mmCIF file of C-alpha atoms in Angstrom:
data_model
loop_
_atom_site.group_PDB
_atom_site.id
_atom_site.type_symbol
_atom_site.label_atom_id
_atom_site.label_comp_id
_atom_site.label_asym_id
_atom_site.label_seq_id
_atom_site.Cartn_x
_atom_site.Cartn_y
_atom_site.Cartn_z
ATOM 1 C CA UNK A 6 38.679 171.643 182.288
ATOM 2 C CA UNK A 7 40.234 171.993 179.330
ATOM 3 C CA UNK A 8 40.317 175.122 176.902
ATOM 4 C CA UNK A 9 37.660 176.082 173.723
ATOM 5 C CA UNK A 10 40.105 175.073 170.612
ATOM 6 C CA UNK A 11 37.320 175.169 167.694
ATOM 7 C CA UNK A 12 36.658 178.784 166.885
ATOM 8 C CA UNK A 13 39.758 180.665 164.941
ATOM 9 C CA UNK A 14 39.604 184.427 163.629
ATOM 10 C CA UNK A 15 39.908 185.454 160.281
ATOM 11 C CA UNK A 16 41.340 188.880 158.694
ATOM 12 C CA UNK A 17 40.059 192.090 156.894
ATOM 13 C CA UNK A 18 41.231 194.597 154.617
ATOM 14 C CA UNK A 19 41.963 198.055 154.805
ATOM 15 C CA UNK A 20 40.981 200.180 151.902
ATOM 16 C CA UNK A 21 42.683 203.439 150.345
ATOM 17 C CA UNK A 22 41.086 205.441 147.898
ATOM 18 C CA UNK A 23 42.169 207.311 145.512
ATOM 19 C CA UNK A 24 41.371 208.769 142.199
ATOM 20 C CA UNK A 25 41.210 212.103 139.507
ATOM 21 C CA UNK A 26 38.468 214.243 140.302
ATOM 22 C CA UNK A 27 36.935 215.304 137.001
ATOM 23 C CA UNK A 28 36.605 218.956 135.670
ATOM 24 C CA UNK A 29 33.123 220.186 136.139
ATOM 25 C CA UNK A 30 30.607 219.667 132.658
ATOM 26 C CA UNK A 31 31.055 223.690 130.555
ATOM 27 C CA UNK A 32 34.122 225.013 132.627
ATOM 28 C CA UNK A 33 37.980 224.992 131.325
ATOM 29 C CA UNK A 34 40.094 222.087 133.254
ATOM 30 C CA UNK A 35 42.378 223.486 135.564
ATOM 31 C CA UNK A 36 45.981 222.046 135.827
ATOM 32 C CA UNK A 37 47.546 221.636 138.996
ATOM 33 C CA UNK A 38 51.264 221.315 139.552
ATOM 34 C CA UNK A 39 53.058 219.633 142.180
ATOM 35 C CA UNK A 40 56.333 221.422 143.541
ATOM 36 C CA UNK A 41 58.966 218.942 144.542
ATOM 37 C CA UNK A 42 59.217 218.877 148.408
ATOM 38 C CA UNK A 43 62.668 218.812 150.495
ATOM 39 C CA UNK A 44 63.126 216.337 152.001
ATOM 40 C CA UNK A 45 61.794 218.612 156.060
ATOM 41 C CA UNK A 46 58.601 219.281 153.743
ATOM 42 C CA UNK A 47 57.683 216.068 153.485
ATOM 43 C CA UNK A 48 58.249 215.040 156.240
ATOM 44 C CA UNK A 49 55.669 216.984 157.747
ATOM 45 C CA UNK A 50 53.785 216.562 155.298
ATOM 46 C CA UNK A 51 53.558 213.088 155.800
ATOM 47 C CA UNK A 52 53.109 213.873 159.882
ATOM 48 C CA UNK A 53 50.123 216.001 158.821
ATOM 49 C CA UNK A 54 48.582 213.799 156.750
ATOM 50 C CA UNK A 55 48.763 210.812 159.702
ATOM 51 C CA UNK A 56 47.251 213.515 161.996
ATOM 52 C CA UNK A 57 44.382 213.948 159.307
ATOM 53 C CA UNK A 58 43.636 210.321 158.816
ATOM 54 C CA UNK A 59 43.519 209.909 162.359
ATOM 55 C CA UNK A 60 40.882 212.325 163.095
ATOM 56 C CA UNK A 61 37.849 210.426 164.258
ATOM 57 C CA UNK A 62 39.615 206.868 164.711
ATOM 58 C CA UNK A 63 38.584 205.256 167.639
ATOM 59 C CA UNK A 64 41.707 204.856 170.475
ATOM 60 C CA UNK A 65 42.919 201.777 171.400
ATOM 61 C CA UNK A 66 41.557 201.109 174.990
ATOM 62 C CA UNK A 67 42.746 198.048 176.913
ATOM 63 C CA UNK A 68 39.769 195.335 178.373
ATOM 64 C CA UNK A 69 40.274 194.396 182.193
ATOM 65 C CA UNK A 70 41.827 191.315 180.593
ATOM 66 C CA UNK A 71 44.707 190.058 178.879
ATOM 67 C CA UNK A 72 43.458 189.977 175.600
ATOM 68 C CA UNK A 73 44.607 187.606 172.795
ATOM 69 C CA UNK A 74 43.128 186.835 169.451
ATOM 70 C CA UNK A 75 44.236 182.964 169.346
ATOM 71 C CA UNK A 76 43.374 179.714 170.557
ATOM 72 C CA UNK A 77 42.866 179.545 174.769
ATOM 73 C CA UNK A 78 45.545 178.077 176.527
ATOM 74 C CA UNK A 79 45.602 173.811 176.868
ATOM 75 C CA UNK A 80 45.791 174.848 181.054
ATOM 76 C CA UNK A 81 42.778 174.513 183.399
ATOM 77 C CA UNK A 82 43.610 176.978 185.423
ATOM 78 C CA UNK A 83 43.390 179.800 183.185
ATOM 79 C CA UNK A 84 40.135 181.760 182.745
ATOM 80 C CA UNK A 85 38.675 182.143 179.162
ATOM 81 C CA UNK A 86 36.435 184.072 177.087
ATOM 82 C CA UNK A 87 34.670 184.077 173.982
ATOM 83 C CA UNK A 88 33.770 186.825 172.365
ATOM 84 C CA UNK A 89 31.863 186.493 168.439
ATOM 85 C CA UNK A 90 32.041 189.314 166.812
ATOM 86 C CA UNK A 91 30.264 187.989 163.764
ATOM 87 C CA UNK A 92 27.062 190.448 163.861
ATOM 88 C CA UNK A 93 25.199 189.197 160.531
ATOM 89 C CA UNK A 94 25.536 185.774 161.508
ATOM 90 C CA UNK A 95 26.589 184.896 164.898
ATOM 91 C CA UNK A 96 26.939 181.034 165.617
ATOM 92 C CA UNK A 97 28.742 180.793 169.108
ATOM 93 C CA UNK A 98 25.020 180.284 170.902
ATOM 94 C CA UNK A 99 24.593 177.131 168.896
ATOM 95 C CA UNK A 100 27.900 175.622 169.065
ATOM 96 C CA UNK A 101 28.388 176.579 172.286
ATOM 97 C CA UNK A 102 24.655 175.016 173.126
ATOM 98 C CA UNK A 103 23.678 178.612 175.056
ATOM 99 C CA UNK A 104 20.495 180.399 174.549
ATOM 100 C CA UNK A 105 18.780 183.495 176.821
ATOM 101 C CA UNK A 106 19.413 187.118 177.402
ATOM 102 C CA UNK A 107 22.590 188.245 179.704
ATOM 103 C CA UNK A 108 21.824 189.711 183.149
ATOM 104 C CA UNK A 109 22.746 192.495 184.114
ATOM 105 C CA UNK A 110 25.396 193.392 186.891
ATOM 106 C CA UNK A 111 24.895 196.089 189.067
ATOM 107 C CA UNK A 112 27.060 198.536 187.406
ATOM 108 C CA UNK A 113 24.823 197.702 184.118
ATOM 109 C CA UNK A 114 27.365 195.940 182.308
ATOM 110 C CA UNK A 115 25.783 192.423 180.778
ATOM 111 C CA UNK A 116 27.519 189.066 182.357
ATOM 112 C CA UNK A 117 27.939 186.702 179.552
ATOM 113 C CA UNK A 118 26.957 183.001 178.994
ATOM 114 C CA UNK A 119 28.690 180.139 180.193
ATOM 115 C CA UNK A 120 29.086 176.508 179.547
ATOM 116 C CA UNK A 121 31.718 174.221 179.249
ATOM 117 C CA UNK A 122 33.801 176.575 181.470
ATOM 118 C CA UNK A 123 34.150 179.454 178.748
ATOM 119 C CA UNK A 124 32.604 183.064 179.368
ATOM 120 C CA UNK A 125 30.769 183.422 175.892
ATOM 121 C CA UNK A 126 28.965 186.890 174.505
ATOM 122 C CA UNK A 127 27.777 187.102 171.525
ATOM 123 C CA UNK A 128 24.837 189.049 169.420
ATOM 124 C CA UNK A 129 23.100 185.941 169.186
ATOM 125 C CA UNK A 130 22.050 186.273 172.543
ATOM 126 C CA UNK A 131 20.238 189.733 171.932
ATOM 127 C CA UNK A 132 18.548 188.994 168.956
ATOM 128 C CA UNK A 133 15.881 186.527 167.972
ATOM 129 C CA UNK A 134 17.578 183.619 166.530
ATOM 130 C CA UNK A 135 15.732 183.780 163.142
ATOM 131 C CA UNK A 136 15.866 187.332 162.791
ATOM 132 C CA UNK A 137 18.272 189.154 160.011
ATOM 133 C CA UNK A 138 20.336 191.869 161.405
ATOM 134 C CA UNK A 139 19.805 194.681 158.169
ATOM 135 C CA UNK A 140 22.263 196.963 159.886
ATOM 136 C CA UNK A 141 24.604 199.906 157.759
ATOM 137 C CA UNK A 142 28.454 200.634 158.974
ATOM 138 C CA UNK A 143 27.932 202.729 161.742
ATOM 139 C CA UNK A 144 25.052 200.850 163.391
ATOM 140 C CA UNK A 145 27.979 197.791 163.452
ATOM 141 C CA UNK A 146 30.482 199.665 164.517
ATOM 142 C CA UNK A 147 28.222 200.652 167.496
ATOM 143 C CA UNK A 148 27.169 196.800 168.243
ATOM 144 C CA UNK A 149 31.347 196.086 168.796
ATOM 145 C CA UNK A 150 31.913 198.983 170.870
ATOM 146 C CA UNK A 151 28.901 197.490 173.066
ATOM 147 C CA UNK A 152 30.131 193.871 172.797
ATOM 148 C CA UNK A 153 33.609 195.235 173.520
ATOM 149 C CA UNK A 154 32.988 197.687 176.077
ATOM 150 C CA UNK A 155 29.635 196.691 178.583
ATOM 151 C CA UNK A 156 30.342 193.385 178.905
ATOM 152 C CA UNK A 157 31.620 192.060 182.632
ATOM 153 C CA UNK A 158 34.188 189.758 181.660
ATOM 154 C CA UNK A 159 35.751 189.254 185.346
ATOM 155 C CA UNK A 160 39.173 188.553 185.494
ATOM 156 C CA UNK A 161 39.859 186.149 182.257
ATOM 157 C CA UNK A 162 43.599 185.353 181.300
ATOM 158 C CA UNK A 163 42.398 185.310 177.692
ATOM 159 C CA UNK A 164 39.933 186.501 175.388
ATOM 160 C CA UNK A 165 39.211 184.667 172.381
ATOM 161 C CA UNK A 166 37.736 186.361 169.387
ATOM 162 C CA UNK A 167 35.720 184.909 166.854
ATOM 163 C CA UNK A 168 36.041 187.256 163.551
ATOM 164 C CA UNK A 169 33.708 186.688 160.601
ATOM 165 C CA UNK A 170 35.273 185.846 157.488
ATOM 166 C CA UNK A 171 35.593 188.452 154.656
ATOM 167 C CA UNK A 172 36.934 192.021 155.137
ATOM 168 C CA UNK A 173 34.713 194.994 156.832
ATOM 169 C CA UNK A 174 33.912 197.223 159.321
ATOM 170 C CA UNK A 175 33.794 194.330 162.031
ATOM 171 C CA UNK A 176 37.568 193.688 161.528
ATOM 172 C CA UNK A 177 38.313 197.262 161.345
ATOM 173 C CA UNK A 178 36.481 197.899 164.505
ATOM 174 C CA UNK A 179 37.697 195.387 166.307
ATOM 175 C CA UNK A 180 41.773 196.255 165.335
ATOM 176 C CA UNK A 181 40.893 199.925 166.448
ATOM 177 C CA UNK A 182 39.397 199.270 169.214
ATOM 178 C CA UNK A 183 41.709 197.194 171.363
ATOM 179 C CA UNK A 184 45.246 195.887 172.164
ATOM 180 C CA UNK A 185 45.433 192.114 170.533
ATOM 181 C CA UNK A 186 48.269 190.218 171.027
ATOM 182 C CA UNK A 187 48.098 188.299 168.018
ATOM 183 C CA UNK A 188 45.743 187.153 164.801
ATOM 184 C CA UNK A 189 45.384 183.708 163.450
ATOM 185 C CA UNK A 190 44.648 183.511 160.003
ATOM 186 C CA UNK A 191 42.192 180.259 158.828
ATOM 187 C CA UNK A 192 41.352 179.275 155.641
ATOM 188 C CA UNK A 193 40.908 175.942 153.570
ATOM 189 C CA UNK A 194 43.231 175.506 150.868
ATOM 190 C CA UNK A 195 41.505 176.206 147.585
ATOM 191 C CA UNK A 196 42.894 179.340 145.514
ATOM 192 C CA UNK A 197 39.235 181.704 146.270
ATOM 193 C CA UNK A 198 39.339 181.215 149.467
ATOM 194 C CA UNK A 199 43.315 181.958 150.094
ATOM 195 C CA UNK A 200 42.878 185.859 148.118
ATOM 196 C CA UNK A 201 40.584 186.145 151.208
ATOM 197 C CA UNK A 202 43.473 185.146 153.500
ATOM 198 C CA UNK A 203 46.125 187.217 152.162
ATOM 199 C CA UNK A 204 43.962 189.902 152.371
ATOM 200 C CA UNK A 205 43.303 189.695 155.988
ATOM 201 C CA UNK A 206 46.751 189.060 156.727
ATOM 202 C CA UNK A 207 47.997 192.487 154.957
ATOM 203 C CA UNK A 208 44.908 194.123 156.797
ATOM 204 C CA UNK A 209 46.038 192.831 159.848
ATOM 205 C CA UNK A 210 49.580 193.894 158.914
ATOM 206 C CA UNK A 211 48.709 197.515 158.109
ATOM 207 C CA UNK A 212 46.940 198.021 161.379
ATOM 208 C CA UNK A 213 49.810 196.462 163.552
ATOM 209 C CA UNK A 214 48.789 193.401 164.551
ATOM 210 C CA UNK A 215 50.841 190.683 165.248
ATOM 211 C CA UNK A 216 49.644 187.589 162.675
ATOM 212 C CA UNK A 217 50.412 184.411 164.619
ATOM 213 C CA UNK A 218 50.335 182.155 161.696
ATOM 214 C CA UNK A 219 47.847 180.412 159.319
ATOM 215 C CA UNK A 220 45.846 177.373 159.782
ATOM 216 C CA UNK A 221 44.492 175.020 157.351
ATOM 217 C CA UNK A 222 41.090 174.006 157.542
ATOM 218 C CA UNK A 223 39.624 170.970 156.190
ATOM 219 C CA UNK A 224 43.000 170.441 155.303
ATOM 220 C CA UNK A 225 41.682 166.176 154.071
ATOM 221 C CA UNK A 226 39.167 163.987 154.185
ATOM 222 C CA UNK A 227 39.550 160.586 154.893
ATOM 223 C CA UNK A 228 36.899 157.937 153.706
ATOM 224 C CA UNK A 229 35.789 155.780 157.064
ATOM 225 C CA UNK A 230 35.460 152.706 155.341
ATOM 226 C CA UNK A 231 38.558 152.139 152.930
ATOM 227 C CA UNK A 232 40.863 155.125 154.629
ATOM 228 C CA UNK A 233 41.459 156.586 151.523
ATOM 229 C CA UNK A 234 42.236 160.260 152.202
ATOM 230 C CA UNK A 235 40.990 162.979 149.335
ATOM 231 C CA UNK A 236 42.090 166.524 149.527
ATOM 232 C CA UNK A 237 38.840 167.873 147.881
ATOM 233 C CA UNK A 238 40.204 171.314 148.177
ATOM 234 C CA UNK A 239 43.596 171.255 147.211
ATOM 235 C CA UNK A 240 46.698 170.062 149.593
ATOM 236 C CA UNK A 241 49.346 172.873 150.094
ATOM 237 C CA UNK A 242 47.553 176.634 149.825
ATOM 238 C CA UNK A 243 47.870 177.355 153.192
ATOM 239 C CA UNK A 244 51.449 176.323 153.640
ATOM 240 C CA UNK A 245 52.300 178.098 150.069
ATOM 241 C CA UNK A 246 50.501 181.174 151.207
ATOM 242 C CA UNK A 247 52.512 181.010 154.835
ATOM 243 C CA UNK A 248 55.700 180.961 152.640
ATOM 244 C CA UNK A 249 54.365 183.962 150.194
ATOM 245 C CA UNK A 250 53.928 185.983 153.297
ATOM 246 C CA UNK A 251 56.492 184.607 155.885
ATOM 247 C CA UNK A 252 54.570 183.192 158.459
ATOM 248 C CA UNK A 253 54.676 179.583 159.870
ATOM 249 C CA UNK A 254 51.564 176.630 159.654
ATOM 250 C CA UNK A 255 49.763 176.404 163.004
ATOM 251 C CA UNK A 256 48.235 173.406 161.975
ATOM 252 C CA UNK A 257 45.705 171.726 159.785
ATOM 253 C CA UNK A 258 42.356 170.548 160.534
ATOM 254 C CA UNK A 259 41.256 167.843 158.878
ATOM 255 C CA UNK A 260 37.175 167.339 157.076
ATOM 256 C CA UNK A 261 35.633 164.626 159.256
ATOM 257 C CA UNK A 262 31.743 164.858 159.551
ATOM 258 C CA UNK A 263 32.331 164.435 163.813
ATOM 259 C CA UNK A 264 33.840 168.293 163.696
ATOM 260 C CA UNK A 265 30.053 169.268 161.883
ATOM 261 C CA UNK A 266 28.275 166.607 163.908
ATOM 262 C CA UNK A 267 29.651 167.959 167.540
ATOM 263 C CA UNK A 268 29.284 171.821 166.353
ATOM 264 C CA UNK A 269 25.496 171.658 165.081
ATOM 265 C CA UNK A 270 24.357 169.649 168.479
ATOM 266 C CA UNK A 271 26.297 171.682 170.801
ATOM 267 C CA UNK A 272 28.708 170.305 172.304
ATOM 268 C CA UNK A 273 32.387 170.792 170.394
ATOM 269 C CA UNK A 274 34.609 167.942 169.875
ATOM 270 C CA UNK A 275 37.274 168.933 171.768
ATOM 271 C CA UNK A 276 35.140 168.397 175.070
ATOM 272 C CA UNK A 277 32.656 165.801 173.727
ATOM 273 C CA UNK A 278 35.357 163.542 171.952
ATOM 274 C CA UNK A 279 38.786 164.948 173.505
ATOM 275 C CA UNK A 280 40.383 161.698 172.461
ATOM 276 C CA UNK A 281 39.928 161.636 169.098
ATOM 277 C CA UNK A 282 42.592 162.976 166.269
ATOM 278 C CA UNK A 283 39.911 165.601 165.251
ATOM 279 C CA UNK A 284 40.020 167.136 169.027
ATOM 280 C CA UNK A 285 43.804 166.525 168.902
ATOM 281 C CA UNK A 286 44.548 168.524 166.038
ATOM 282 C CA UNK A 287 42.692 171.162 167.671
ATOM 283 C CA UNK A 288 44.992 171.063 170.776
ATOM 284 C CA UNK A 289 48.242 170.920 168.987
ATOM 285 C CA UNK A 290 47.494 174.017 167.562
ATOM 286 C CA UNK A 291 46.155 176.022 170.507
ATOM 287 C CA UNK A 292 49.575 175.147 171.969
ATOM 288 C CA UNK A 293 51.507 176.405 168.738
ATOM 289 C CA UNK A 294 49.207 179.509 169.315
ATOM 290 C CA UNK A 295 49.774 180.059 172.954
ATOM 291 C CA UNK A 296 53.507 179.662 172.420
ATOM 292 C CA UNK A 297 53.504 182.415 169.617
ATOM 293 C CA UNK A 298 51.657 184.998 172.057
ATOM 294 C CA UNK A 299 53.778 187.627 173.731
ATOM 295 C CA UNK A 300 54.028 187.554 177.455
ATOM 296 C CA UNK A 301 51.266 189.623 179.150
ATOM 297 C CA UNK A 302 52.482 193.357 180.553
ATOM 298 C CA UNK A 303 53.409 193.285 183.892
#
């Protein structure tokens, strides 16, 4: 059987704030001076203020698996999962061509979904397929740590996660949360959607995650009749962004309509057309991925 190559993960951001506070409306402005610290003070400072930003942070807790955040391995003998994390708008059901509710094992953790030899769990599968998920931060939050947490994977040699694009709490969540081996960044080449990019990779970054590389979709298209080959959106932003941040090209996946096609009906082109250069592409850069991964603890 061979491994799920379509789905890739994109980044967040992590916000500071910062700011003045303003004086209060009918009282005199206080000034506040700032002593300069030796160089023991702030150091401690600086310890106490980690200790205070980490107050309430969830701790990293490993899965019974080896988790990665990448592409499955190109080996049939190696156990995979999928897990989409995309709450608002989860798509793994369709492409994956899975519908129903998850049993139940008997230590009431929900057994995921399977077809074409992946484990798959996704919200999708617990909500109506039609219905809008108006959820706030927390409520989110709370949906990972369930997706995450009281799911029976089994015994899986990877875990692939599907990320939604954009930054948020689902990224956050899902860097606190658990050990990942390593991010892949995606994104099609056009200037809007590479500040998107860069910002997941510095989120990424900041939380101590090992970014993998960048991949760049619908990288070309290539007319089927005269084989003239258009890059509608621009033909070097991912590997210019790869060079602004130091990080290599997994790949690039080119615009054919068989990629749409295979993913609306179900059934993904690397398993419904695995000889084709669109499933190829796909399977070069699982392998560039798999390479990339640091070897699993002992």
């Amino acid at each position: 059987m061979g491994t799920w190559q379509h789905l890739l993960l994109r980044g967040g951001l992590l916000l500071r704030g910062g700011g003045r506070i303003p004086a209060p409306l009918g009282r005199s402005r206080s000034l506040v001076c700032r002593r300069q610290l030796s160089g023991a003070d702030s150091e401690n400072l600086k310890q106490r203020r980690t200790q205070i930003m980490s107050r309430g942070l969830p701790k990293q807790k490993p899965i019974e698996v080896n988790l990665a955040l990448a592409l499955s391995a190109n080996d049939s003998s190696k156990a995979i999962g999928l897990l989409d994390v995309d709450v608002y708008g989860p798509s793994i059901p369709k492409m994956m061509n899975l519908k129903g509710n998850p049993e139940l094992s008997q230590n009431n953790l929900m057994r995921p979904l399977f077809n074409y030899g992946i484990a798959c769990m996704s919200m999708g599968f617990l909500v109506e397929e039609t219905a809008p998920v108006v959820w706030r931060g927390l409520m989110v939050m709370s949906a990972i740590e369930k997706l995450l947490r009281q799911v029976d994977w089994g015994q899986l040699d990877y875990l692939v996660v599907d990320m939604p694009p954009g930054t948020g709490d689902v990224q956050l969540s899902v860097s606190q949360n658990i050990p990942i081996s390593g991010a892949v960044i995606v994104s099609t080449p056009q200037d809007i959607a590479l500040m998107d990019a860069h910002k997941g990779a510095e989120m990424f970054r900041k939380v101590h995650v090992p970014v993998l590389g960048l991949v760049q979709n619908m990288s070309v298209f290539q007319c089927p009749k005269c084989k003239h080959k258009t890059h509608i959106f621009g033909a070097d932003g991912a590997k210019k962004l790869a060079q602004t941040l130091d990080l290599d090209v997994l790949g690039e996946i080119p615009l054919y309509p068989s990629i749409r096609e295979t993913s609306d009906t179900g059934q993904p082109v690397v398993f419904s057309q695995p000889e084709s250069d669109e499933a190829k592409a796909y399977l070069r850069i699982a392998m560039e991925v798999v390479r990339r991964l640091p070897p699993p603890p002992e």
